[in-house]
Amino acid sequence: MNTTHDTVLATRELNAWYGSAQALFGVDLEVRAGEVIGLLGRNGAGKSTTFNAIMNLQVRTSGEIELTGRTLAKRSVDAIARLGVGWVPEDRRIFTNLTVRENLELARFACGDRDAVAVDDLVDSLPLLDKLIGRRGNQLSGGEQQLVAIARALISRPRLLLLDEPTEGLAPLIVEGIATAIQQLPEMFDVSILLAEQNLPFVTALTSRVYVLETGRVVHTGPTDVFAGDAELQDRYLSISIAS
Ligand SMILES: Nc1ncnc2c1ncn2[C@@H]1O[C@H](COP(=O)(O)OP(=O)(O)OP(=O)(O)O)[C@@H](O)[C@H]1O
Ligand SMILES: [Mg+2]
């Protein structure tokens, strides 16, 4: 694949199928070191499917997927995580009967003997975690769960984080807190981020470029500020627009 030295994720001609139903059609993406890139599109556009395809879960794929120059396609989900992809699914999947510390320690354990981040170091880096650390999963708000899910994905020191609609169902004030936390991750953890979202103000605050999906195809890509200023594009491809 034709990529540059600072390419973290590249997909080329990525197709994906649920059974016999094709859900992605020739998706080309590139995320470079330190970038936060938006993956936009309406409900059912194919955002989560793109993540499923990268993680080799639920879908059958064809095409190329590379992380820092290494092929991911056809590897097991464990191998993909070990190679450096951290995935925060839409439903967050915090263990509700375990404390936040136990949730994070469990993720460390799942990393095996690799160079995992110590839970206390994670709390030092993300101070919002401090007051949550002794609480059980079922004692967390949606925004707090999102923060814990992101922290958990960072434990294995991924090169790429896949965040699937982190603001879904959250109040605007909480969204601001999540945005502040996400903003500092690339530098703090040396990680790039692919952010699936429908919340355009959030995407505008965090990302430099966007890919827009419709029915499993990339229908627009370019700088975030161009998309954020183009009401016609937004009307065509999103449910809510911000430009007037
Ligand atoms: N497990 C599945 N089995 C079959 N089809 C699926 C499955 N999951 C998703 N699809 C289909 O794949 C297409 C893309 O869905 P996907 O979940 O990727 O959209 P999305 O952009 O993440 O939407 P949302 O914003 O609602 O999360 C849709 O047509 C959807 O119905
Ligand atoms: Mg989705």
PDB file of C-alpha atoms and ligand atoms in Angstrom:
ATOM      1  CA  MET A   1       0.000   0.000   0.000  1.00  0.00           C
ATOM      2  CA  ASN A   2       1.187   3.520  -0.778  1.00  0.00           C
ATOM      3  CA  THR A   3       1.493   5.245   2.625  1.00  0.00           C
ATOM      4  CA  THR A   4       3.860   7.694   4.275  1.00  0.00           C
ATOM      5  CA  HIS A   5       6.072   7.039   7.285  1.00  0.00           C
ATOM      6  CA  ASP A   6       3.636   8.743   9.660  1.00  0.00           C
ATOM      7  CA  THR A   7       0.550   6.826   8.511  1.00  0.00           C
ATOM      8  CA  VAL A   8      -0.995   5.076  11.514  1.00  0.00           C
ATOM      9  CA  LEU A   9      -4.116   3.613   9.886  1.00  0.00           C
ATOM     10  CA  ALA A  10      -4.760   3.080   6.209  1.00  0.00           C
ATOM     11  CA  THR A  11      -7.623   1.192   4.593  1.00  0.00           C
ATOM     12  CA  ARG A  12      -7.820   0.636   0.843  1.00  0.00           C
ATOM     13  CA  GLU A  13     -10.834  -0.623  -1.050  1.00  0.00           C
ATOM     14  CA  LEU A  14     -12.309  -1.909   2.186  1.00  0.00           C
ATOM     15  CA  ASN A  15     -15.521  -3.864   1.654  1.00  0.00           C
ATOM     16  CA  ALA A  16     -17.541  -5.531   4.401  1.00  0.00           C
ATOM     17  CA  TRP A  17     -20.469  -7.932   4.505  1.00  0.00           C
ATOM     18  CA  TYR A  18     -22.929  -9.056   7.174  1.00  0.00           C
ATOM     19  CA  GLY A  19     -23.711 -12.498   5.798  1.00  0.00           C
ATOM     20  CA  SER A  20     -24.562 -11.821   2.163  1.00  0.00           C
ATOM     21  CA  ALA A  21     -25.483  -8.157   2.714  1.00  0.00           C
ATOM     22  CA  GLN A  22     -22.698  -5.787   1.723  1.00  0.00           C
ATOM     23  CA  ALA A  23     -22.371  -2.859   4.172  1.00  0.00           C
ATOM     24  CA  LEU A  24     -19.078  -1.173   3.133  1.00  0.00           C
ATOM     25  CA  PHE A  25     -18.067  -0.384  -0.429  1.00  0.00           C
ATOM     26  CA  GLY A  26     -14.445   0.499  -1.221  1.00  0.00           C
ATOM     27  CA  VAL A  27     -13.723   2.600   1.858  1.00  0.00           C
ATOM     28  CA  ASP A  28     -10.315   4.346   1.786  1.00  0.00           C
ATOM     29  CA  LEU A  29      -9.207   5.992   5.037  1.00  0.00           C
ATOM     30  CA  GLU A  30      -5.967   7.386   6.309  1.00  0.00           C
ATOM     31  CA  VAL A  31      -5.115   8.530   9.824  1.00  0.00           C
ATOM     32  CA  ARG A  32      -1.650   9.928  10.484  1.00  0.00           C
ATOM     33  CA  ALA A  33       0.354  10.219  13.685  1.00  0.00           C
ATOM     34  CA  GLY A  34      -1.186  12.631  16.171  1.00  0.00           C
ATOM     35  CA  GLU A  35      -4.334  13.205  14.115  1.00  0.00           C
ATOM     36  CA  VAL A  36      -7.919  13.155  15.340  1.00  0.00           C
ATOM     37  CA  ILE A  37     -10.080  12.356  12.315  1.00  0.00           C
ATOM     38  CA  GLY A  38     -13.872  12.413  12.105  1.00  0.00           C
ATOM     39  CA  LEU A  39     -15.976   9.607  10.637  1.00  0.00           C
ATOM     40  CA  LEU A  40     -19.410  11.064  10.010  1.00  0.00           C
ATOM     41  CA  GLY A  41     -22.706   9.876   8.633  1.00  0.00           C
ATOM     42  CA  ARG A  42     -26.336   9.308   9.515  1.00  0.00           C
ATOM     43  CA  ASN A  43     -27.691   6.302  11.390  1.00  0.00           C
ATOM     44  CA  GLY A  44     -26.891   3.214   9.378  1.00  0.00           C
ATOM     45  CA  ALA A  45     -24.250   4.945   7.225  1.00  0.00           C
ATOM     46  CA  GLY A  46     -21.568   2.416   8.174  1.00  0.00           C
ATOM     47  CA  LYS A  47     -19.533   4.060  10.952  1.00  0.00           C
ATOM     48  CA  SER A  48     -19.679   1.151  13.403  1.00  0.00           C
ATOM     49  CA  THR A  49     -19.308  -1.294  10.539  1.00  0.00           C
ATOM     50  CA  THR A  50     -16.023   0.402   9.621  1.00  0.00           C
ATOM     51  CA  PHE A  51     -14.841  -0.270  13.163  1.00  0.00           C
ATOM     52  CA  ASN A  52     -16.139  -3.850  13.027  1.00  0.00           C
ATOM     53  CA  ALA A  53     -14.185  -4.306   9.801  1.00  0.00           C
ATOM     54  CA  ILE A  54     -10.971  -2.912  11.330  1.00  0.00           C
ATOM     55  CA  MET A  55     -11.417  -5.165  14.397  1.00  0.00           C
ATOM     56  CA  ASN A  56     -12.408  -8.171  12.245  1.00  0.00           C
ATOM     57  CA  LEU A  57     -15.625  -8.634  14.202  1.00  0.00           C
ATOM     58  CA  GLN A  58     -19.102  -9.557  12.922  1.00  0.00           C
ATOM     59  CA  VAL A  59     -18.250  -8.848   9.293  1.00  0.00           C
ATOM     60  CA  ARG A  60     -16.419 -10.527   6.463  1.00  0.00           C
ATOM     61  CA  THR A  61     -14.097  -8.119   4.689  1.00  0.00           C
ATOM     62  CA  SER A  62     -12.019  -7.692   1.575  1.00  0.00           C
ATOM     63  CA  GLY A  63      -9.438  -5.021   0.841  1.00  0.00           C
ATOM     64  CA  GLU A  64      -6.445  -3.816   2.799  1.00  0.00           C
ATOM     65  CA  ILE A  65      -6.142  -2.557   6.382  1.00  0.00           C
ATOM     66  CA  GLU A  66      -2.762  -1.494   7.724  1.00  0.00           C
ATOM     67  CA  LEU A  67      -1.677  -0.196  11.102  1.00  0.00           C
ATOM     68  CA  THR A  68       1.738   1.470  11.076  1.00  0.00           C
ATOM     69  CA  GLY A  69       2.519  -0.478   7.914  1.00  0.00           C
ATOM     70  CA  ARG A  70       1.440  -3.891   9.223  1.00  0.00           C
ATOM     71  CA  THR A  71      -1.502  -5.768   7.759  1.00  0.00           C
ATOM     72  CA  LEU A  72      -4.481  -6.155  10.097  1.00  0.00           C
ATOM     73  CA  ALA A  73      -6.941  -7.791   7.721  1.00  0.00           C
ATOM     74  CA  LYS A  74      -7.833 -11.384   8.681  1.00  0.00           C
ATOM     75  CA  ARG A  75      -6.073 -11.256  12.046  1.00  0.00           C
ATOM     76  CA  SER A  76      -7.918 -12.124  15.268  1.00  0.00           C
ATOM     77  CA  VAL A  77      -9.383  -9.341  17.375  1.00  0.00           C
ATOM     78  CA  ASP A  78      -6.773 -10.087  20.074  1.00  0.00           C
ATOM     79  CA  ALA A  79      -3.929  -9.764  17.576  1.00  0.00           C
ATOM     80  CA  ILE A  80      -5.384  -6.509  16.255  1.00  0.00           C
ATOM     81  CA  ALA A  81      -5.571  -5.117  19.786  1.00  0.00           C
ATOM     82  CA  ARG A  82      -1.993  -6.278  20.463  1.00  0.00           C
ATOM     83  CA  LEU A  83      -0.781  -4.557  17.304  1.00  0.00           C
ATOM     84  CA  GLY A  84      -2.118  -1.290  18.686  1.00  0.00           C
ATOM     85  CA  VAL A  85      -5.809  -0.670  18.075  1.00  0.00           C
ATOM     86  CA  GLY A  86      -7.925   0.412  21.053  1.00  0.00           C
ATOM     87  CA  TRP A  87     -11.647   0.204  20.444  1.00  0.00           C
ATOM     88  CA  VAL A  88     -14.386   1.908  22.480  1.00  0.00           C
ATOM     89  CA  PRO A  89     -17.668   0.436  21.225  1.00  0.00           C
ATOM     90  CA  GLU A  90     -20.947   2.324  21.100  1.00  0.00           C
ATOM     91  CA  ASP A  91     -22.321   0.551  24.186  1.00  0.00           C
ATOM     92  CA  ARG A  92     -19.149   1.158  26.279  1.00  0.00           C
ATOM     93  CA  ARG A  93     -19.271  -2.273  27.965  1.00  0.00           C
ATOM     94  CA  ILE A  94     -18.164  -1.378  31.474  1.00  0.00           C
ATOM     95  CA  PHE A  95     -18.598  -4.211  33.986  1.00  0.00           C
ATOM     96  CA  THR A  96     -21.388  -2.824  36.151  1.00  0.00           C
ATOM     97  CA  ASN A  97     -20.687  -4.979  39.215  1.00  0.00           C
ATOM     98  CA  LEU A  98     -16.953  -4.135  39.309  1.00  0.00           C
ATOM     99  CA  THR A  99     -15.401  -0.891  40.502  1.00  0.00           C
ATOM    100  CA  VAL A 100     -13.701   1.418  38.038  1.00  0.00           C
ATOM    101  CA  ARG A 101     -10.314   0.322  39.394  1.00  0.00           C
ATOM    102  CA  GLU A 102     -11.297  -3.330  38.914  1.00  0.00           C
ATOM    103  CA  ASN A 103     -12.496  -2.608  35.382  1.00  0.00           C
ATOM    104  CA  LEU A 104      -9.145  -0.998  34.580  1.00  0.00           C
ATOM    105  CA  GLU A 105      -7.081  -3.698  36.329  1.00  0.00           C
ATOM    106  CA  LEU A 106      -8.964  -6.332  34.377  1.00  0.00           C
ATOM    107  CA  ALA A 107      -7.991  -4.582  31.149  1.00  0.00           C
ATOM    108  CA  ARG A 108      -4.362  -4.564  32.319  1.00  0.00           C
ATOM    109  CA  PHE A 109      -4.593  -8.270  33.035  1.00  0.00           C
ATOM    110  CA  ALA A 110      -6.061  -8.863  29.568  1.00  0.00           C
ATOM    111  CA  CYS A 111      -3.008  -7.148  28.055  1.00  0.00           C
ATOM    112  CA  GLY A 112      -0.870  -9.996  29.389  1.00  0.00           C
ATOM    113  CA  ASP A 113       2.761  -9.182  30.060  1.00  0.00           C
ATOM    114  CA  ARG A 114       2.959  -6.281  27.689  1.00  0.00           C
ATOM    115  CA  ASP A 115       3.964  -2.811  28.742  1.00  0.00           C
ATOM    116  CA  ALA A 116       0.505  -1.802  30.025  1.00  0.00           C
ATOM    117  CA  VAL A 117      -0.144   1.581  31.654  1.00  0.00           C
ATOM    118  CA  ALA A 118      -0.427   1.385  35.456  1.00  0.00           C
ATOM    119  CA  VAL A 119      -3.891   2.343  36.693  1.00  0.00           C
ATOM    120  CA  ASP A 120      -2.460   5.042  38.991  1.00  0.00           C
ATOM    121  CA  ASP A 121      -0.567   6.593  36.074  1.00  0.00           C
ATOM    122  CA  LEU A 122      -3.799   6.641  34.108  1.00  0.00           C
ATOM    123  CA  VAL A 123      -5.508   8.484  36.968  1.00  0.00           C
ATOM    124  CA  ASP A 124      -2.620  10.981  37.064  1.00  0.00           C
ATOM    125  CA  SER A 125      -3.065  11.634  33.344  1.00  0.00           C
ATOM    126  CA  LEU A 126      -6.869  11.788  33.443  1.00  0.00           C
ATOM    127  CA  PRO A 127      -7.680  13.483  36.774  1.00  0.00           C
ATOM    128  CA  LEU A 128     -11.431  13.174  36.152  1.00  0.00           C
ATOM    129  CA  LEU A 129     -10.992   9.463  36.893  1.00  0.00           C
ATOM    130  CA  ASP A 130      -9.835  10.099  40.431  1.00  0.00           C
ATOM    131  CA  LYS A 131     -13.239  10.562  42.003  1.00  0.00           C
ATOM    132  CA  LEU A 132     -14.663   7.596  40.073  1.00  0.00           C
ATOM    133  CA  ILE A 133     -12.027   5.014  40.833  1.00  0.00           C
ATOM    134  CA  GLY A 134     -13.805   3.349  43.786  1.00  0.00           C
ATOM    135  CA  ARG A 135     -17.276   3.432  42.242  1.00  0.00           C
ATOM    136  CA  ARG A 136     -18.973   0.504  40.641  1.00  0.00           C
ATOM    137  CA  GLY A 137     -19.881   0.558  36.957  1.00  0.00           C
ATOM    138  CA  ASN A 138     -23.581   0.814  37.821  1.00  0.00           C
ATOM    139  CA  GLN A 139     -22.884   3.964  39.862  1.00  0.00           C
ATOM    140  CA  LEU A 140     -21.563   5.922  36.880  1.00  0.00           C
ATOM    141  CA  SER A 141     -23.368   8.387  34.632  1.00  0.00           C
ATOM    142  CA  GLY A 142     -23.205   7.910  30.867  1.00  0.00           C
ATOM    143  CA  GLY A 143     -20.415  10.466  30.544  1.00  0.00           C
ATOM    144  CA  GLU A 144     -18.450   8.861  33.376  1.00  0.00           C
ATOM    145  CA  GLN A 145     -18.835   5.454  31.753  1.00  0.00           C
ATOM    146  CA  GLN A 146     -17.550   6.926  28.508  1.00  0.00           C
ATOM    147  CA  LEU A 147     -14.491   8.307  30.252  1.00  0.00           C
ATOM    148  CA  VAL A 148     -13.774   4.956  31.907  1.00  0.00           C
ATOM    149  CA  ALA A 149     -14.217   3.154  28.583  1.00  0.00           C
ATOM    150  CA  ILE A 150     -11.701   5.493  26.948  1.00  0.00           C
ATOM    151  CA  ALA A 151      -9.257   5.077  29.840  1.00  0.00           C
ATOM    152  CA  ARG A 152      -9.607   1.317  29.594  1.00  0.00           C
ATOM    153  CA  ALA A 153      -8.787   1.379  25.893  1.00  0.00           C
ATOM    154  CA  LEU A 154      -5.620   3.387  26.593  1.00  0.00           C
ATOM    155  CA  ILE A 155      -4.173   0.821  28.998  1.00  0.00           C
ATOM    156  CA  SER A 156      -2.580  -1.260  26.256  1.00  0.00           C
ATOM    157  CA  ARG A 157      -0.845   1.855  24.807  1.00  0.00           C
ATOM    158  CA  PRO A 158      -2.651   1.719  21.446  1.00  0.00           C
ATOM    159  CA  ARG A 159      -1.376   3.683  18.431  1.00  0.00           C
ATOM    160  CA  LEU A 160      -4.963   4.175  17.258  1.00  0.00           C
ATOM    161  CA  LEU A 161      -8.173   4.685  19.202  1.00  0.00           C
ATOM    162  CA  LEU A 162     -11.528   3.968  17.571  1.00  0.00           C
ATOM    163  CA  LEU A 163     -14.186   5.972  19.416  1.00  0.00           C
ATOM    164  CA  ASP A 164     -17.742   5.075  18.446  1.00  0.00           C
ATOM    165  CA  GLU A 165     -20.155   7.968  19.114  1.00  0.00           C
ATOM    166  CA  PRO A 166     -18.757   8.915  22.527  1.00  0.00           C
ATOM    167  CA  THR A 167     -21.303  11.741  22.935  1.00  0.00           C
ATOM    168  CA  GLU A 168     -24.380   9.625  22.203  1.00  0.00           C
ATOM    169  CA  GLY A 169     -27.026  10.268  24.835  1.00  0.00           C
ATOM    170  CA  LEU A 170     -24.910  12.730  26.842  1.00  0.00           C
ATOM    171  CA  ALA A 171     -25.911  16.202  28.076  1.00  0.00           C
ATOM    172  CA  PRO A 172     -24.073  19.156  26.445  1.00  0.00           C
ATOM    173  CA  LEU A 173     -22.107  20.025  29.578  1.00  0.00           C
ATOM    174  CA  ILE A 174     -20.831  16.456  29.887  1.00  0.00           C
ATOM    175  CA  VAL A 175     -19.930  16.463  26.185  1.00  0.00           C
ATOM    176  CA  GLU A 176     -17.642  19.432  26.853  1.00  0.00           C
ATOM    177  CA  GLY A 177     -15.803  17.466  29.547  1.00  0.00           C
ATOM    178  CA  ILE A 178     -15.382  14.497  27.208  1.00  0.00           C
ATOM    179  CA  ALA A 179     -14.100  16.801  24.449  1.00  0.00           C
ATOM    180  CA  THR A 180     -11.492  18.270  26.790  1.00  0.00           C
ATOM    181  CA  ALA A 181     -10.364  14.787  27.803  1.00  0.00           C
ATOM    182  CA  ILE A 182     -10.141  13.540  24.197  1.00  0.00           C
ATOM    183  CA  GLN A 183      -8.296  16.640  23.015  1.00  0.00           C
ATOM    184  CA  GLN A 184      -5.270  15.917  25.170  1.00  0.00           C
ATOM    185  CA  LEU A 185      -4.957  12.212  24.343  1.00  0.00           C
ATOM    186  CA  PRO A 186      -2.828  12.363  21.150  1.00  0.00           C
ATOM    187  CA  GLU A 187      -0.001  14.187  22.851  1.00  0.00           C
ATOM    188  CA  MET A 188      -0.348  12.581  26.250  1.00  0.00           C
ATOM    189  CA  PHE A 189      -0.582   8.994  25.004  1.00  0.00           C
ATOM    190  CA  ASP A 190       1.024   9.243  21.569  1.00  0.00           C
ATOM    191  CA  VAL A 191      -2.190   7.968  20.006  1.00  0.00           C
ATOM    192  CA  SER A 192      -4.192   8.888  16.915  1.00  0.00           C
ATOM    193  CA  ILE A 193      -7.981   8.858  16.975  1.00  0.00           C
ATOM    194  CA  LEU A 194     -10.713   7.932  14.523  1.00  0.00           C
ATOM    195  CA  LEU A 195     -13.891   9.427  15.919  1.00  0.00           C
ATOM    196  CA  ALA A 196     -17.273   8.186  14.667  1.00  0.00           C
ATOM    197  CA  GLU A 197     -19.862  10.839  15.445  1.00  0.00           C
ATOM    198  CA  GLN A 198     -23.068  12.568  14.419  1.00  0.00           C
ATOM    199  CA  ASN A 199     -22.454  15.522  16.754  1.00  0.00           C
ATOM    200  CA  LEU A 200     -20.956  18.039  14.341  1.00  0.00           C
ATOM    201  CA  PRO A 201     -19.992  20.744  16.871  1.00  0.00           C
ATOM    202  CA  PHE A 202     -18.075  18.070  18.796  1.00  0.00           C
ATOM    203  CA  VAL A 203     -16.359  16.863  15.620  1.00  0.00           C
ATOM    204  CA  THR A 204     -15.563  20.454  14.650  1.00  0.00           C
ATOM    205  CA  ALA A 205     -13.932  21.083  18.026  1.00  0.00           C
ATOM    206  CA  LEU A 206     -11.743  17.989  17.896  1.00  0.00           C
ATOM    207  CA  THR A 207     -10.867  16.934  14.370  1.00  0.00           C
ATOM    208  CA  SER A 208      -8.765  18.294  11.513  1.00  0.00           C
ATOM    209  CA  ARG A 209     -10.277  16.244   8.680  1.00  0.00           C
ATOM    210  CA  VAL A 210     -13.451  14.263   8.169  1.00  0.00           C
ATOM    211  CA  TYR A 211     -14.642  11.309   6.145  1.00  0.00           C
ATOM    212  CA  VAL A 212     -18.378  11.253   5.510  1.00  0.00           C
ATOM    213  CA  LEU A 213     -20.128   7.945   4.899  1.00  0.00           C
ATOM    214  CA  GLU A 214     -23.444   7.254   3.228  1.00  0.00           C
ATOM    215  CA  THR A 215     -24.770   3.726   2.698  1.00  0.00           C
ATOM    216  CA  GLY A 216     -21.282   2.318   3.259  1.00  0.00           C
ATOM    217  CA  ARG A 217     -19.408   4.609   0.876  1.00  0.00           C
ATOM    218  CA  VAL A 218     -17.133   7.586   1.499  1.00  0.00           C
ATOM    219  CA  VAL A 219     -19.087  10.392  -0.148  1.00  0.00           C
ATOM    220  CA  HIS A 220     -16.996  13.323   1.046  1.00  0.00           C
ATOM    221  CA  THR A 221     -13.584  13.877   2.619  1.00  0.00           C
ATOM    222  CA  GLY A 222     -11.621  17.005   3.439  1.00  0.00           C
ATOM    223  CA  PRO A 223     -10.742  19.545   6.137  1.00  0.00           C
ATOM    224  CA  THR A 224     -13.267  19.716   8.972  1.00  0.00           C
ATOM    225  CA  ASP A 225     -13.709  23.482   8.663  1.00  0.00           C
ATOM    226  CA  VAL A 226     -14.760  23.148   5.022  1.00  0.00           C
ATOM    227  CA  PHE A 227     -17.427  20.590   5.909  1.00  0.00           C
ATOM    228  CA  ALA A 228     -18.508  22.566   8.997  1.00  0.00           C
ATOM    229  CA  GLY A 229     -19.042  25.652   6.827  1.00  0.00           C
ATOM    230  CA  ASP A 230     -21.030  23.918   4.090  1.00  0.00           C
ATOM    231  CA  ALA A 231     -24.720  23.686   4.980  1.00  0.00           C
ATOM    232  CA  GLU A 232     -25.600  21.922   1.734  1.00  0.00           C
ATOM    233  CA  LEU A 233     -23.137  19.080   2.368  1.00  0.00           C
ATOM    234  CA  GLN A 234     -24.408  18.757   5.921  1.00  0.00           C
ATOM    235  CA  ASP A 235     -28.049  18.673   4.828  1.00  0.00           C
ATOM    236  CA  ARG A 236     -27.208  16.002   2.319  1.00  0.00           C
ATOM    237  CA  TYR A 237     -25.228  13.706   4.603  1.00  0.00           C
ATOM    238  CA  LEU A 238     -26.152  14.453   8.232  1.00  0.00           C
ATOM    239  CA  SER A 239     -29.364  14.649  10.213  1.00  0.00           C
ATOM    240  CA  ILE A 240     -28.501  17.992  11.797  1.00  0.00           C
ATOM    241  CA  SER A 241     -26.473  20.822  10.271  1.00  0.00           C
ATOM    242  CA  ILE A 242     -24.641  23.679  12.011  1.00  0.00           C
ATOM    243  CA  ALA A 243     -23.799  25.977   9.124  1.00  0.00           C
ATOM    244  CA  SER A 244     -26.470  28.411   7.944  1.00  0.00           C
TER     245      SER A 244
HETATM  246  N1  LIG B   1     -25.082  -7.084  12.977  1.00  0.00           N
HETATM  247  C1  LIG B   1     -25.585  -6.660  11.812  1.00  0.00           C
HETATM  248  N2  LIG B   1     -26.140  -7.526  10.942  1.00  0.00           N
HETATM  249  C2  LIG B   1     -26.648  -7.114   9.744  1.00  0.00           C
HETATM  250  N3  LIG B   1     -26.620  -5.848   9.319  1.00  0.00           N
HETATM  251  C3  LIG B   1     -26.074  -4.930  10.142  1.00  0.00           C
HETATM  252  C4  LIG B   1     -25.540  -5.287  11.426  1.00  0.00           C
HETATM  253  N4  LIG B   1     -25.063  -4.155  12.009  1.00  0.00           N
HETATM  254  C5  LIG B   1     -25.295  -3.163  11.126  1.00  0.00           C
HETATM  255  N5  LIG B   1     -25.907  -3.616  10.017  1.00  0.00           N
HETATM  256  C6  LIG B   1     -26.297  -2.805   8.833  1.00  0.00           C
HETATM  257  O1  LIG B   1     -25.137  -2.220   8.278  1.00  0.00           O
HETATM  258  C7  LIG B   1     -25.400  -0.885   7.869  1.00  0.00           C
HETATM  259  C8  LIG B   1     -24.447   0.070   8.575  1.00  0.00           C
HETATM  260  O2  LIG B   1     -24.736   0.080   9.955  1.00  0.00           O
HETATM  261  P1  LIG B   1     -23.786   0.702  11.049  1.00  0.00           P
HETATM  262  O3  LIG B   1     -24.181   0.142  12.361  1.00  0.00           O
HETATM  263  O4  LIG B   1     -22.384   0.544  10.627  1.00  0.00           O
HETATM  264  O5  LIG B   1     -24.178   2.255  10.964  1.00  0.00           O
HETATM  265  P2  LIG B   1     -23.708   3.462  11.855  1.00  0.00           P
HETATM  266  O6  LIG B   1     -23.210   4.506  10.914  1.00  0.00           O
HETATM  267  O7  LIG B   1     -22.812   3.005  12.918  1.00  0.00           O
HETATM  268  O8  LIG B   1     -25.099   3.977  12.462  1.00  0.00           O
HETATM  269  P3  LIG B   1     -25.463   4.541  13.925  1.00  0.00           P
HETATM  270  O9  LIG B   1     -25.157   5.998  13.871  1.00  0.00           O
HETATM  271  O10 LIG B   1     -26.950   4.291  14.025  1.00  0.00           O
HETATM  272  O11 LIG B   1     -24.679   3.802  14.949  1.00  0.00           O
HETATM  273  C9  LIG B   1     -26.879  -0.618   8.178  1.00  0.00           C
HETATM  274  O12 LIG B   1     -27.612  -0.860   7.022  1.00  0.00           O
HETATM  275  C10 LIG B   1     -27.197  -1.664   9.235  1.00  0.00           C
HETATM  276  O13 LIG B   1     -28.537  -2.020   9.184  1.00  0.00           O
HETATM  277 MG    MG B   2     -22.931   2.978  14.948  1.00  0.00          MG
END
